[in-house]
mmCIF file of C-alpha atoms in Angstrom:
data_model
loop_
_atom_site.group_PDB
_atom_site.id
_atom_site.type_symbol
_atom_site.label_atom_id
_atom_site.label_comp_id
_atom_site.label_asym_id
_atom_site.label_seq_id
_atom_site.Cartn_x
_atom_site.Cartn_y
_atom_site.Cartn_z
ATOM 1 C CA UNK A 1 -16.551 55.007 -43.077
ATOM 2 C CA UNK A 2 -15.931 58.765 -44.632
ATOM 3 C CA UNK A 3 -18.502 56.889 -47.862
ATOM 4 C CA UNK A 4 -21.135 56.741 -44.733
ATOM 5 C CA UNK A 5 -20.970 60.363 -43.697
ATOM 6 C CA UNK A 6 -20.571 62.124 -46.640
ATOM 7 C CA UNK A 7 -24.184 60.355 -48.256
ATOM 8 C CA UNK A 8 -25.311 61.131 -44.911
ATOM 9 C CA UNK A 9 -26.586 58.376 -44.288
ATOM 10 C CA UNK A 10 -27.028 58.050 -40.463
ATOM 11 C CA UNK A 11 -27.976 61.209 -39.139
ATOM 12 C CA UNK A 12 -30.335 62.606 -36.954
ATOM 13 C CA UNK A 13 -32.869 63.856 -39.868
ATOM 14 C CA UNK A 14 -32.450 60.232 -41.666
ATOM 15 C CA UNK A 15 -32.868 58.382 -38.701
ATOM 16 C CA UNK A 16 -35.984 60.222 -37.051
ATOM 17 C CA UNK A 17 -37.872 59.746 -40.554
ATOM 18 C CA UNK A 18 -40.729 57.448 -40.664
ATOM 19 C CA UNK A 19 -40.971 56.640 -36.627
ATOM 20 C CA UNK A 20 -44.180 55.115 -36.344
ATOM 21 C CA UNK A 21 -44.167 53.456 -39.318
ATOM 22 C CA UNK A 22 -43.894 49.392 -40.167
ATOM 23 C CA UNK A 23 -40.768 48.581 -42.202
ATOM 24 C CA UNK A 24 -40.560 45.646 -44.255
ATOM 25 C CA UNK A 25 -36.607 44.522 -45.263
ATOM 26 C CA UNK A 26 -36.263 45.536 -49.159
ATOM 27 C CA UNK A 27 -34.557 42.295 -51.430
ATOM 28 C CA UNK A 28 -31.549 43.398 -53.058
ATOM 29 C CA UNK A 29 -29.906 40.843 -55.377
ATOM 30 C CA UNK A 30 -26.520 41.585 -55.811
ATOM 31 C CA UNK A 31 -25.486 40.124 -59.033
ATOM 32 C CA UNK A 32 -21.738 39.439 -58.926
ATOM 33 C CA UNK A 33 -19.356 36.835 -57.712
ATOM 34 C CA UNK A 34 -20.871 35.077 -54.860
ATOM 35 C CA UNK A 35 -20.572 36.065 -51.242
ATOM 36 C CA UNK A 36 -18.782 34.997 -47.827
ATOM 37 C CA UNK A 37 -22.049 34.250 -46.065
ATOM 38 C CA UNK A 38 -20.430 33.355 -43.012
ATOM 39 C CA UNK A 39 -18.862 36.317 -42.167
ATOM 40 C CA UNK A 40 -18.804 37.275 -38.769
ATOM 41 C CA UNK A 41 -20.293 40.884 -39.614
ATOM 42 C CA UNK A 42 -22.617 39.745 -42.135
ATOM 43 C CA UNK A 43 -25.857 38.239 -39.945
ATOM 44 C CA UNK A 44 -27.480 35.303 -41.187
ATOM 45 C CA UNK A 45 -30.986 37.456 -41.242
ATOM 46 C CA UNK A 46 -29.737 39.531 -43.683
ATOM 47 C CA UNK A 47 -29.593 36.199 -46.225
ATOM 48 C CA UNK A 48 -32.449 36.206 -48.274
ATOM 49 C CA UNK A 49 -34.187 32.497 -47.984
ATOM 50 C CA UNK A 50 -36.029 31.035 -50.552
ATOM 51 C CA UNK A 51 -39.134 30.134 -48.354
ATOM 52 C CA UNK A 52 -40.457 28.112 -50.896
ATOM 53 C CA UNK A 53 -37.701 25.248 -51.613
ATOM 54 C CA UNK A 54 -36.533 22.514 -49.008
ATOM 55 C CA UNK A 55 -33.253 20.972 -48.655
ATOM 56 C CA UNK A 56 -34.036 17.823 -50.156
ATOM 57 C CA UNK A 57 -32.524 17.615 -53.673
ATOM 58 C CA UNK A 58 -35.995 18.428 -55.014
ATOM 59 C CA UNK A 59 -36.946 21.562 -57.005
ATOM 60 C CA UNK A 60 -39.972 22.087 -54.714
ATOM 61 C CA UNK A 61 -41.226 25.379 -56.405
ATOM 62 C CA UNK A 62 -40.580 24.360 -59.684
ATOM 63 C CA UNK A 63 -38.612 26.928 -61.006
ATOM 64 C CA UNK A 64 -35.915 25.551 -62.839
ATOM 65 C CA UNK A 65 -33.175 25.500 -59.891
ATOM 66 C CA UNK A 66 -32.719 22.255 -57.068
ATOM 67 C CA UNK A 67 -32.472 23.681 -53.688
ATOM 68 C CA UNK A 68 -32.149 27.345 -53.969
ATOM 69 C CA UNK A 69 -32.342 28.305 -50.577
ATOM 70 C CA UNK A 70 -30.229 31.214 -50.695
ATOM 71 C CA UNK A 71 -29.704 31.990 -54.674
ATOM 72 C CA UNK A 72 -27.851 30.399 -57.132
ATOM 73 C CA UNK A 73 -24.537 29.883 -58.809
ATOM 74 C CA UNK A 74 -24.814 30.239 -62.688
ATOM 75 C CA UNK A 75 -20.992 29.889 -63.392
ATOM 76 C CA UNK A 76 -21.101 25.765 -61.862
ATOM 77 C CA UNK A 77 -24.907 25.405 -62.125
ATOM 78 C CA UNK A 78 -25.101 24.742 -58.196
ATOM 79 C CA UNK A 79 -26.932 25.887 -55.078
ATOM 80 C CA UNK A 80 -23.630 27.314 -53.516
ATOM 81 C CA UNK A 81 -23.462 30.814 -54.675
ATOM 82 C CA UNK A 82 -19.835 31.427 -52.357
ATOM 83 C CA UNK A 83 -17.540 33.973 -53.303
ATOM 84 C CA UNK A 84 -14.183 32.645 -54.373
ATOM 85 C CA UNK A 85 -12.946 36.724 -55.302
ATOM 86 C CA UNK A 86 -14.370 39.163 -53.097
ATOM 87 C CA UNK A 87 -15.453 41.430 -54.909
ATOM 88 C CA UNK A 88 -19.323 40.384 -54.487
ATOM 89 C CA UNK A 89 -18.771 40.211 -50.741
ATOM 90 C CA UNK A 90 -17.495 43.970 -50.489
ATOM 91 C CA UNK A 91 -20.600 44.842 -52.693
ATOM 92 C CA UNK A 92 -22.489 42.899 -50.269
ATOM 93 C CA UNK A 93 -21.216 44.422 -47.122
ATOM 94 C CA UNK A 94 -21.451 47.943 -48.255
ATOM 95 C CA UNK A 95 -25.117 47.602 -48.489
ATOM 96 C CA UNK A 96 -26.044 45.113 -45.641
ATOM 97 C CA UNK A 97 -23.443 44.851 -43.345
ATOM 98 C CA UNK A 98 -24.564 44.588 -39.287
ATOM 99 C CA UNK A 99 -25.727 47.617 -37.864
ATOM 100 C CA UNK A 100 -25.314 48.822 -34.141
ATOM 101 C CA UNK A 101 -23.684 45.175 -32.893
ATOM 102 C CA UNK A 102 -20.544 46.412 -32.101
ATOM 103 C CA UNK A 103 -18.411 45.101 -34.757
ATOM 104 C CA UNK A 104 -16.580 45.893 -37.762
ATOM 105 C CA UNK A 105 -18.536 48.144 -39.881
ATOM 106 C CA UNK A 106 -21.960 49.354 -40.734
ATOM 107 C CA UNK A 107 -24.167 48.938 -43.588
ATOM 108 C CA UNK A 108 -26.027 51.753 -45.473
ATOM 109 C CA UNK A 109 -29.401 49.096 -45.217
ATOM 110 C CA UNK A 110 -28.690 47.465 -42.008
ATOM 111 C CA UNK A 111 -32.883 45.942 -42.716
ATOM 112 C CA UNK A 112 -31.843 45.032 -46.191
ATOM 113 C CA UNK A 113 -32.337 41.184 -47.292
ATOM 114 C CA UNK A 114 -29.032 39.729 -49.653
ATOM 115 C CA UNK A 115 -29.855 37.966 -52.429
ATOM 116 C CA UNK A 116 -26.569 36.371 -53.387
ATOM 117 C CA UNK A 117 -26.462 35.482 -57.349
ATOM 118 C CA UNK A 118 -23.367 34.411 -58.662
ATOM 119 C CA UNK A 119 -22.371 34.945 -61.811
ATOM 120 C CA UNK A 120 -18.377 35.575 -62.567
ATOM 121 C CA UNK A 121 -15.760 33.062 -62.126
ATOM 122 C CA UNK A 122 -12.842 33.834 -59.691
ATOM 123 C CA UNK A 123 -11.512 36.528 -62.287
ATOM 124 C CA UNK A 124 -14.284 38.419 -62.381
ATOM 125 C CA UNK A 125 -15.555 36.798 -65.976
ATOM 126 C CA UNK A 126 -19.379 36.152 -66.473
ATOM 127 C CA UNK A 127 -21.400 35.644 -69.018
ATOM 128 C CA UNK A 128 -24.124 37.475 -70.919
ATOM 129 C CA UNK A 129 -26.179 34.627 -70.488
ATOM 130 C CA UNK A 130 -25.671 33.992 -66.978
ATOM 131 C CA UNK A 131 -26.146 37.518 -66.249
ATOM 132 C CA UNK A 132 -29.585 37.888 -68.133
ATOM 133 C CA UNK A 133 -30.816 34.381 -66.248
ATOM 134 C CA UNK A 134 -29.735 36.334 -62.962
ATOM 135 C CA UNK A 135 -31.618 39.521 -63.784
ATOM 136 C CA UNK A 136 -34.527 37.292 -64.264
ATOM 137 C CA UNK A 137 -34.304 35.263 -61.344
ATOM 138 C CA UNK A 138 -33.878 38.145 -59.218
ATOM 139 C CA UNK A 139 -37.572 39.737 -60.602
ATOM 140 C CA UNK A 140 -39.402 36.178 -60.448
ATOM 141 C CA UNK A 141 -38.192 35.919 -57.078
ATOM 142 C CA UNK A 142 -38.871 39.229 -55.285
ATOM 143 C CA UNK A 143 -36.034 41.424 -55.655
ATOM 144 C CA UNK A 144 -36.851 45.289 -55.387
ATOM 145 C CA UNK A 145 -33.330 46.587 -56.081
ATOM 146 C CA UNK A 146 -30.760 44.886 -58.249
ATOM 147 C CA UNK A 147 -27.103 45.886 -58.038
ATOM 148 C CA UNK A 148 -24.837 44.762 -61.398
ATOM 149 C CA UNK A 149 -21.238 45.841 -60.287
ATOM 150 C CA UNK A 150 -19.864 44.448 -63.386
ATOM 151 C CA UNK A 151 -17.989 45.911 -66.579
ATOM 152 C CA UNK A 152 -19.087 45.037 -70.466
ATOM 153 C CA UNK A 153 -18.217 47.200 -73.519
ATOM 154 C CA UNK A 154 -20.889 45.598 -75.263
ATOM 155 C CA UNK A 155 -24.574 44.610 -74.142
ATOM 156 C CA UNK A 156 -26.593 41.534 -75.903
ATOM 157 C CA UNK A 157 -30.307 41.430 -76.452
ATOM 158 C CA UNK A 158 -30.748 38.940 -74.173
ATOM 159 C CA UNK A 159 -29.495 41.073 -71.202
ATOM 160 C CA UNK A 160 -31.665 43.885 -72.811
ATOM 161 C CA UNK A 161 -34.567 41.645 -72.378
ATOM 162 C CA UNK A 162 -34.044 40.601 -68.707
ATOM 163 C CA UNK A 163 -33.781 44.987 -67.973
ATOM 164 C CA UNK A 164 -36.907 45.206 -69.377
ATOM 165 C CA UNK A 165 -38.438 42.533 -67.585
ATOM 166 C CA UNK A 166 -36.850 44.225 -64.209
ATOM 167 C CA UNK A 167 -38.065 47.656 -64.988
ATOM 168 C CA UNK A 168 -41.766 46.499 -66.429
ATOM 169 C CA UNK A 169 -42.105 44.504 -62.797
ATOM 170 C CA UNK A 170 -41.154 47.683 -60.550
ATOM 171 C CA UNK A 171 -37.659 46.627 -59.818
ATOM 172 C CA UNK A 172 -34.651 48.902 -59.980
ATOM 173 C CA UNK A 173 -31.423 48.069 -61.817
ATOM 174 C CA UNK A 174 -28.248 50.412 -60.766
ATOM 175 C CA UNK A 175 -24.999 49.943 -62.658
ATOM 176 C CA UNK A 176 -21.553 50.971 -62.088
ATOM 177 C CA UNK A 177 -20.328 53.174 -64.814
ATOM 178 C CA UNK A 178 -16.775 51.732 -65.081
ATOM 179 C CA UNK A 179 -13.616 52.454 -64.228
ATOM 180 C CA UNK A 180 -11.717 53.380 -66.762
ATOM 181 C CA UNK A 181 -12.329 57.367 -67.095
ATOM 182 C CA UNK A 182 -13.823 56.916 -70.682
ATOM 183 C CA UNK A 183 -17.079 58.143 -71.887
ATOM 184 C CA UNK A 184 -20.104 55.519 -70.491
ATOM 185 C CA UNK A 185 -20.975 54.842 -74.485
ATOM 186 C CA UNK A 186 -18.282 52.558 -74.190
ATOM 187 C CA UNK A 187 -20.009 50.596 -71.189
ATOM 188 C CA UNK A 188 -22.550 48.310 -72.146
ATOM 189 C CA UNK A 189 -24.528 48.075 -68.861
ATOM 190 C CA UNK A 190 -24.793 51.365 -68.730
ATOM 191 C CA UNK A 191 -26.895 51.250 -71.520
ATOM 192 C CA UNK A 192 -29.655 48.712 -70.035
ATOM 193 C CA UNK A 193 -32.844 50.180 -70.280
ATOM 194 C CA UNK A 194 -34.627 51.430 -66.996
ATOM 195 C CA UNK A 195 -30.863 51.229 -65.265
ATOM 196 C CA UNK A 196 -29.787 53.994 -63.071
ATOM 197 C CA UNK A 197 -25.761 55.107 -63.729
ATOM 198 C CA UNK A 198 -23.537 55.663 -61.467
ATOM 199 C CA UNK A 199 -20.054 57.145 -60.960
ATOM 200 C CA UNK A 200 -17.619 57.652 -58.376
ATOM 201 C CA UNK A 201 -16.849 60.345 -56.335
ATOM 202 C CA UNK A 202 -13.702 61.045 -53.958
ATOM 203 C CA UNK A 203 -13.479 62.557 -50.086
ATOM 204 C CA UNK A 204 -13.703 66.187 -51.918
ATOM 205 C CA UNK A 205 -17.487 65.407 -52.949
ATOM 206 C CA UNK A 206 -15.797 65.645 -56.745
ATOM 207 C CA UNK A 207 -15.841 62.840 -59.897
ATOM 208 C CA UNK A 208 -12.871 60.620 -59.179
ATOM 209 C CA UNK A 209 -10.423 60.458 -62.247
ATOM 210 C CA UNK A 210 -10.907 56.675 -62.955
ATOM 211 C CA UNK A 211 -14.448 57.253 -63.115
ATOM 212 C CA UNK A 212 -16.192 57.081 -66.571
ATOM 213 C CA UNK A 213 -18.522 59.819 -67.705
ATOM 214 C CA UNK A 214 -20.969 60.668 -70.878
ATOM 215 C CA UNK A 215 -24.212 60.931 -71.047
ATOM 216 C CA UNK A 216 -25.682 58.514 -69.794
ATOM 217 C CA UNK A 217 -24.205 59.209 -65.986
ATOM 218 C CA UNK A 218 -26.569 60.242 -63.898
ATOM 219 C CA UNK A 219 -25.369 60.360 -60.181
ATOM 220 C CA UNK A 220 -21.887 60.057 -58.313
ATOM 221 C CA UNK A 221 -21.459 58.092 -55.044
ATOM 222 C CA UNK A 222 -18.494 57.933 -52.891
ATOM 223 C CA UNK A 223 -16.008 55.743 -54.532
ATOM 224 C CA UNK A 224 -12.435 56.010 -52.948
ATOM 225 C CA UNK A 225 -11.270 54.121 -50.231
ATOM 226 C CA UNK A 226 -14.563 51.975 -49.180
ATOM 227 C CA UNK A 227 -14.455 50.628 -46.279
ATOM 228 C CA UNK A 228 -16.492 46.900 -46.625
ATOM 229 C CA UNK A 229 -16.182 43.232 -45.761
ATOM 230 C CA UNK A 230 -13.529 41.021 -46.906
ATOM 231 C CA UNK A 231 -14.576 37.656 -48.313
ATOM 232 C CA UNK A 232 -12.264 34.633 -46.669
ATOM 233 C CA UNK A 233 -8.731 33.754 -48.684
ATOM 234 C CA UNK A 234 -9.016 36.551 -51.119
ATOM 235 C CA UNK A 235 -7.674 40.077 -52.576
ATOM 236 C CA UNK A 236 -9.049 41.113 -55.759
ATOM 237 C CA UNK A 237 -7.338 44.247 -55.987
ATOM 238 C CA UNK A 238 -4.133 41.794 -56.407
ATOM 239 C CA UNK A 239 -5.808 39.463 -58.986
ATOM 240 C CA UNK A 240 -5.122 42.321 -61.331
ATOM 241 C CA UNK A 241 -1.426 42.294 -60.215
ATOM 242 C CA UNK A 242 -1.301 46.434 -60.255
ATOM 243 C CA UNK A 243 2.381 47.474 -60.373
ATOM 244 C CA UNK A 244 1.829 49.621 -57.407
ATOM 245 C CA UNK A 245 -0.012 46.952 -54.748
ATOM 246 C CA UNK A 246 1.416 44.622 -52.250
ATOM 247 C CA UNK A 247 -0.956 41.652 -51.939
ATOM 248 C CA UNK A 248 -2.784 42.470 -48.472
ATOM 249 C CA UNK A 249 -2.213 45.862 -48.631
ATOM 250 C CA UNK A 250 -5.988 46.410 -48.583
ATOM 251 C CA UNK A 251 -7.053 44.195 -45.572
ATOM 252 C CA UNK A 252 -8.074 45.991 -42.798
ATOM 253 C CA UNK A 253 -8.761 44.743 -38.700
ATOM 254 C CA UNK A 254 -6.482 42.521 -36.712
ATOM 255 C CA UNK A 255 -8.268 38.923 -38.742
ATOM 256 C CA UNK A 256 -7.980 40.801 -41.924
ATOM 257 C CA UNK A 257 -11.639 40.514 -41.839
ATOM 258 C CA UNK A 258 -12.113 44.237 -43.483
ATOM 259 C CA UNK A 259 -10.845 45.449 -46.349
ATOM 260 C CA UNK A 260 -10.531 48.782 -48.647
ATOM 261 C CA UNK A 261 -11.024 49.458 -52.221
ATOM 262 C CA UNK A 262 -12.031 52.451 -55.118
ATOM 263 C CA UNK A 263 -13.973 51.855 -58.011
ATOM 264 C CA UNK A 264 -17.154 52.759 -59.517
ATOM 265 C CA UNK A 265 -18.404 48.997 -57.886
ATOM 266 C CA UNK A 266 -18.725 50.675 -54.668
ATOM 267 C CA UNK A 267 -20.705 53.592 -55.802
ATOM 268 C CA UNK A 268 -23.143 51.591 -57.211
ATOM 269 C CA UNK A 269 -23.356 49.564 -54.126
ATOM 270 C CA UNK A 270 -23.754 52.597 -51.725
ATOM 271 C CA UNK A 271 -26.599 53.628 -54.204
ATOM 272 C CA UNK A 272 -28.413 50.040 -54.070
ATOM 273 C CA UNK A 273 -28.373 50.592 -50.229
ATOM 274 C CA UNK A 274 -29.933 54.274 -50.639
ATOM 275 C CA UNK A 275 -32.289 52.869 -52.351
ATOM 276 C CA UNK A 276 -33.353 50.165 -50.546
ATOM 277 C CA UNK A 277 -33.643 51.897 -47.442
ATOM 278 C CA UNK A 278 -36.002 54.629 -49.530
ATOM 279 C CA UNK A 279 -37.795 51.408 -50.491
ATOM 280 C CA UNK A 280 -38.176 50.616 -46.863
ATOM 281 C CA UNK A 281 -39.206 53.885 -45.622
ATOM 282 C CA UNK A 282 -41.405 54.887 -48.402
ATOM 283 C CA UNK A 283 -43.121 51.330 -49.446
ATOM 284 C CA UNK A 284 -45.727 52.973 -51.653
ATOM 285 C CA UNK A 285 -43.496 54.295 -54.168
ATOM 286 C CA UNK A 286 -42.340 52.600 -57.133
ATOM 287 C CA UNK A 287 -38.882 51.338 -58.437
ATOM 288 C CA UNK A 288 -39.024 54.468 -61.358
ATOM 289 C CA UNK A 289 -40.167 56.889 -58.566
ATOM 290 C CA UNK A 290 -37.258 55.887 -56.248
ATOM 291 C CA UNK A 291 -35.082 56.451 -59.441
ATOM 292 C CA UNK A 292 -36.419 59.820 -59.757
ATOM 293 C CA UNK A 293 -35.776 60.831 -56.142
ATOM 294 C CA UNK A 294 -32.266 59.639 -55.822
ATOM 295 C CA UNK A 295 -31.526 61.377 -59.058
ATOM 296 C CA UNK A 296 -33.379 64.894 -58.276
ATOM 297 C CA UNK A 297 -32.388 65.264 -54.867
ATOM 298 C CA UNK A 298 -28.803 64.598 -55.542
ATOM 299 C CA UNK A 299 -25.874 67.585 -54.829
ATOM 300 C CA UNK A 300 -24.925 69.692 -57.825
ATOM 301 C CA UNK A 301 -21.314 68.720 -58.255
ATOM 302 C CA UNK A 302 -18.839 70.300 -60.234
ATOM 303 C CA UNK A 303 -19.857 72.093 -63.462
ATOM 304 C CA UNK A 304 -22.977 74.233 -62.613
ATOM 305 C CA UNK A 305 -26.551 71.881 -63.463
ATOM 306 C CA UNK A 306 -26.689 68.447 -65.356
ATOM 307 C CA UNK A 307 -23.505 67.451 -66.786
ATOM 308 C CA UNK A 308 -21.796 64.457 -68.240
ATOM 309 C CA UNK A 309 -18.680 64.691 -65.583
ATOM 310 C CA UNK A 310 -21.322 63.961 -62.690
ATOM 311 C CA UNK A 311 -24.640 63.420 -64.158
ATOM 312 C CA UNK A 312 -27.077 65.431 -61.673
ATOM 313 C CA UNK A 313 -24.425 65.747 -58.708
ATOM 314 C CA UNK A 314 -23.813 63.449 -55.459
ATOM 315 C CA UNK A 315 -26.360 61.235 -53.621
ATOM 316 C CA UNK A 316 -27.757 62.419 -50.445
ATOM 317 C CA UNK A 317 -29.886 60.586 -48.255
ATOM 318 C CA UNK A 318 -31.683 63.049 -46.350
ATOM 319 C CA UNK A 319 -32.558 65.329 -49.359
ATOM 320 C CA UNK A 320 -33.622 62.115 -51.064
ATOM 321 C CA UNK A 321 -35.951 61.438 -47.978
ATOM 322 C CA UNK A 322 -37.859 65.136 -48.742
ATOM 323 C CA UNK A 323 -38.059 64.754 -51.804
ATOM 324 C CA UNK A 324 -41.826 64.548 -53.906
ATOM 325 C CA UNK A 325 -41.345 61.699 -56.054
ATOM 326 C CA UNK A 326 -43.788 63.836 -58.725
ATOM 327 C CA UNK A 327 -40.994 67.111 -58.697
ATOM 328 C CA UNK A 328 -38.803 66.960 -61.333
ATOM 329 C CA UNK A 329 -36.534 68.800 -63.743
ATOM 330 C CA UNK A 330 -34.916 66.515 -66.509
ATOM 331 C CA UNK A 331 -32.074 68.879 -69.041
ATOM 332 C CA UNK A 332 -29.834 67.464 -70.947
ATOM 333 C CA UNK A 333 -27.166 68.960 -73.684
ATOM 334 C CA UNK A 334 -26.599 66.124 -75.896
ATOM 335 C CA UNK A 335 -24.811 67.007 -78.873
ATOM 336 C CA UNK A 336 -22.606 70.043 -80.079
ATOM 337 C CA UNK A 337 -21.600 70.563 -83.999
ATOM 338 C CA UNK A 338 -19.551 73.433 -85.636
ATOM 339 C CA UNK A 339 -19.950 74.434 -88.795
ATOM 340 C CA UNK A 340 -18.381 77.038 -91.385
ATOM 341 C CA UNK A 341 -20.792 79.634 -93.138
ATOM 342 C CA UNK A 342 -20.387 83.132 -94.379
ATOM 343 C CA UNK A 343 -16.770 83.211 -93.147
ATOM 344 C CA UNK A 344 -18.114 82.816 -89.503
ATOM 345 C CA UNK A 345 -18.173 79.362 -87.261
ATOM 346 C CA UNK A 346 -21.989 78.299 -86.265
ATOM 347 C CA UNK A 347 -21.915 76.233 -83.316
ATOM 348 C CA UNK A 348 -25.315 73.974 -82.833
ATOM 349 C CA UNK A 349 -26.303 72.627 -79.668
ATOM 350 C CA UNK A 350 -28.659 70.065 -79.219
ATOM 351 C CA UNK A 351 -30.089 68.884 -75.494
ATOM 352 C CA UNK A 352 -33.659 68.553 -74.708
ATOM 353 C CA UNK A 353 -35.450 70.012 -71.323
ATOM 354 C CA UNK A 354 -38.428 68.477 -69.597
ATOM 355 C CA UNK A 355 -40.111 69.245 -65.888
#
């Protein structure tokens, strides 16, 4: 798990932090296409449960959903959010996997509780609607950290609305910036207010080439090659029928229980984790503050400062642990224009600077 190492996320320094201090399991609802909650390296106490509805065909809280125990499934309108694709699994396993039992992998937030919302089909499709009633449910129901792994070119005003609910009740929204190695003002999540961006990095610590940029990036995670569960009976990588791909190519472990993947998805994921483990450690600080940290702290990547290639550099855990939540330098360039006068080429730059 090279994504593990190079975040640093288990080391001495991160694991030392905090001894003494009373923990309580951050709720990250991963807003995708279901997950395989039975998987042998995925612990039942790592299932969010809603404590208050019953298994009795009753909506006992009164919220609009019959026997949500677990989450929900807004593409069949059912109680059963299982993952038919895989893709929400691998999300799920890169940020809560089991920890230290000897199996399989590990997760960044082996603590962390999964809030599985289901929202795309077997295909990956969803719908602006079903993502906005997701956001919400995830806020109304506890979440702290939201993870939306999913790709839009455009962004409706009810999806708006459900960010701004998120980020006006202290909970954190962190997009993938897309795969497609296009500028993010073509990716409409990335545009959600409150949402933190993020991009992909490869083994080198560098943007990966698929990864979109602009703007509106602010942080790379490791991207290439994740190592995460694999949901039962699938292969997304081979939905997409890529010329180069044999279907199974990516399963990993003698039951095929483990599989491998890049994309932008993953970075995200690896970022939700981050932050729910900063969540965990540092309970007093709030969802914006966390944002702050994880962005600040991060490791200057490529062209020297802020840039729109990898935002404010590469997530690391330990520097995000020391860092002062109040301490920060925000400097962007944001716009460049040349222009022709007295038979010599102007060039003005607009950015703004803040600390």
């Amino acid at each position: 798990q090279w994504a593990l190492e190079n975040g640093r996320v288990y080391t001495d320094a991160a694991e030392t932090f905090g001894t003494g201090q009373v923990r309580r399991s951050t709720i990250v609802a991963v807003i995708d296409t279901g997950l395989d909650y039975t998987h042998p390296d995925f612990a039942a106490a790592r299932l969010w449960h809603n404590s208050r509805e019953e298994k009795n065909g009753y909506d006992d809280d009164n919220n609009g959903f019959v026997d949500d125990l677990i989450g929900w499934n807004f593409v069949d309108g059912n109680n059963n959010p299982w993952d038919l694709s895989g893709h929400g699994t691998h999300i799920s396993g890169i940020i809560a996997a089991c920890t230290d039992n000897g199996l399989g992998i590990a997760g960044v937030d082996g603590d962390a509780l999964i809030m599985p919302l289901k929202v795309a089909n077997f295909a990956g499709q969803a719908r602006s609607s079903a993502v906005a009633a997701a956001i919400y449910y995830a806020v109304d129901h506890g979440a702290r950290v939201i993870n939306l792994s999913l790709g839009s070119e455009l962004v409706t005003d009810l999806e708006r609305q459900a960010a701004e609910h998120a980020r006006d009740n202290d909970v954190l929204i962190i997009v993938s910036a897309g795969n497609k190695g296009l500028s993010t003002a073509y990716t409409g999540y990335a545009t959600l207010p409150g949402a933190l961006v993020v991009g992909a990095s490869d083994p080198n610590g560098e943007r990966a080439g698929f990864s979109n940029f602009g703007t509106s990036l602010e942080v790379l995670a490791p991207g290439v090659d994740v190592l995460s569960l694999r949901a039962r009976d699938t292969d997304f990588i081979g939905l997409s029928q890529p010329l180069d791909y044999d279907d199974g190519a990516a399963f990993v472990g003698e039951a095929d229980e483990y599989y491998r993947a890049s994309g932008t998805s993953f970075s995200a994921a690896m970022v939700s984790g981050l932050a729910s483990r900063l969540m965990a450690d540092r309970p007093s600080l709030r969802a914006e503050e966390i944002r702050r940290i994880l962005i600040q702290s991060a490791v200057d990547v490529g062209a020297e400062g802020v840039d729109q290639t990898s935002g404010y550099g590469r997530v690391d855990y330990v520097r995000a642990l020391a860092a002062a939540p109040e301490a920060y330098i925000h400097a962007r360039l944001v716009a460049a224009d040349l222009s022709l006068a007295d038979e010599k080429i102007w060039i003005a730059i607009e950015g703004h600077a803040d600390a």
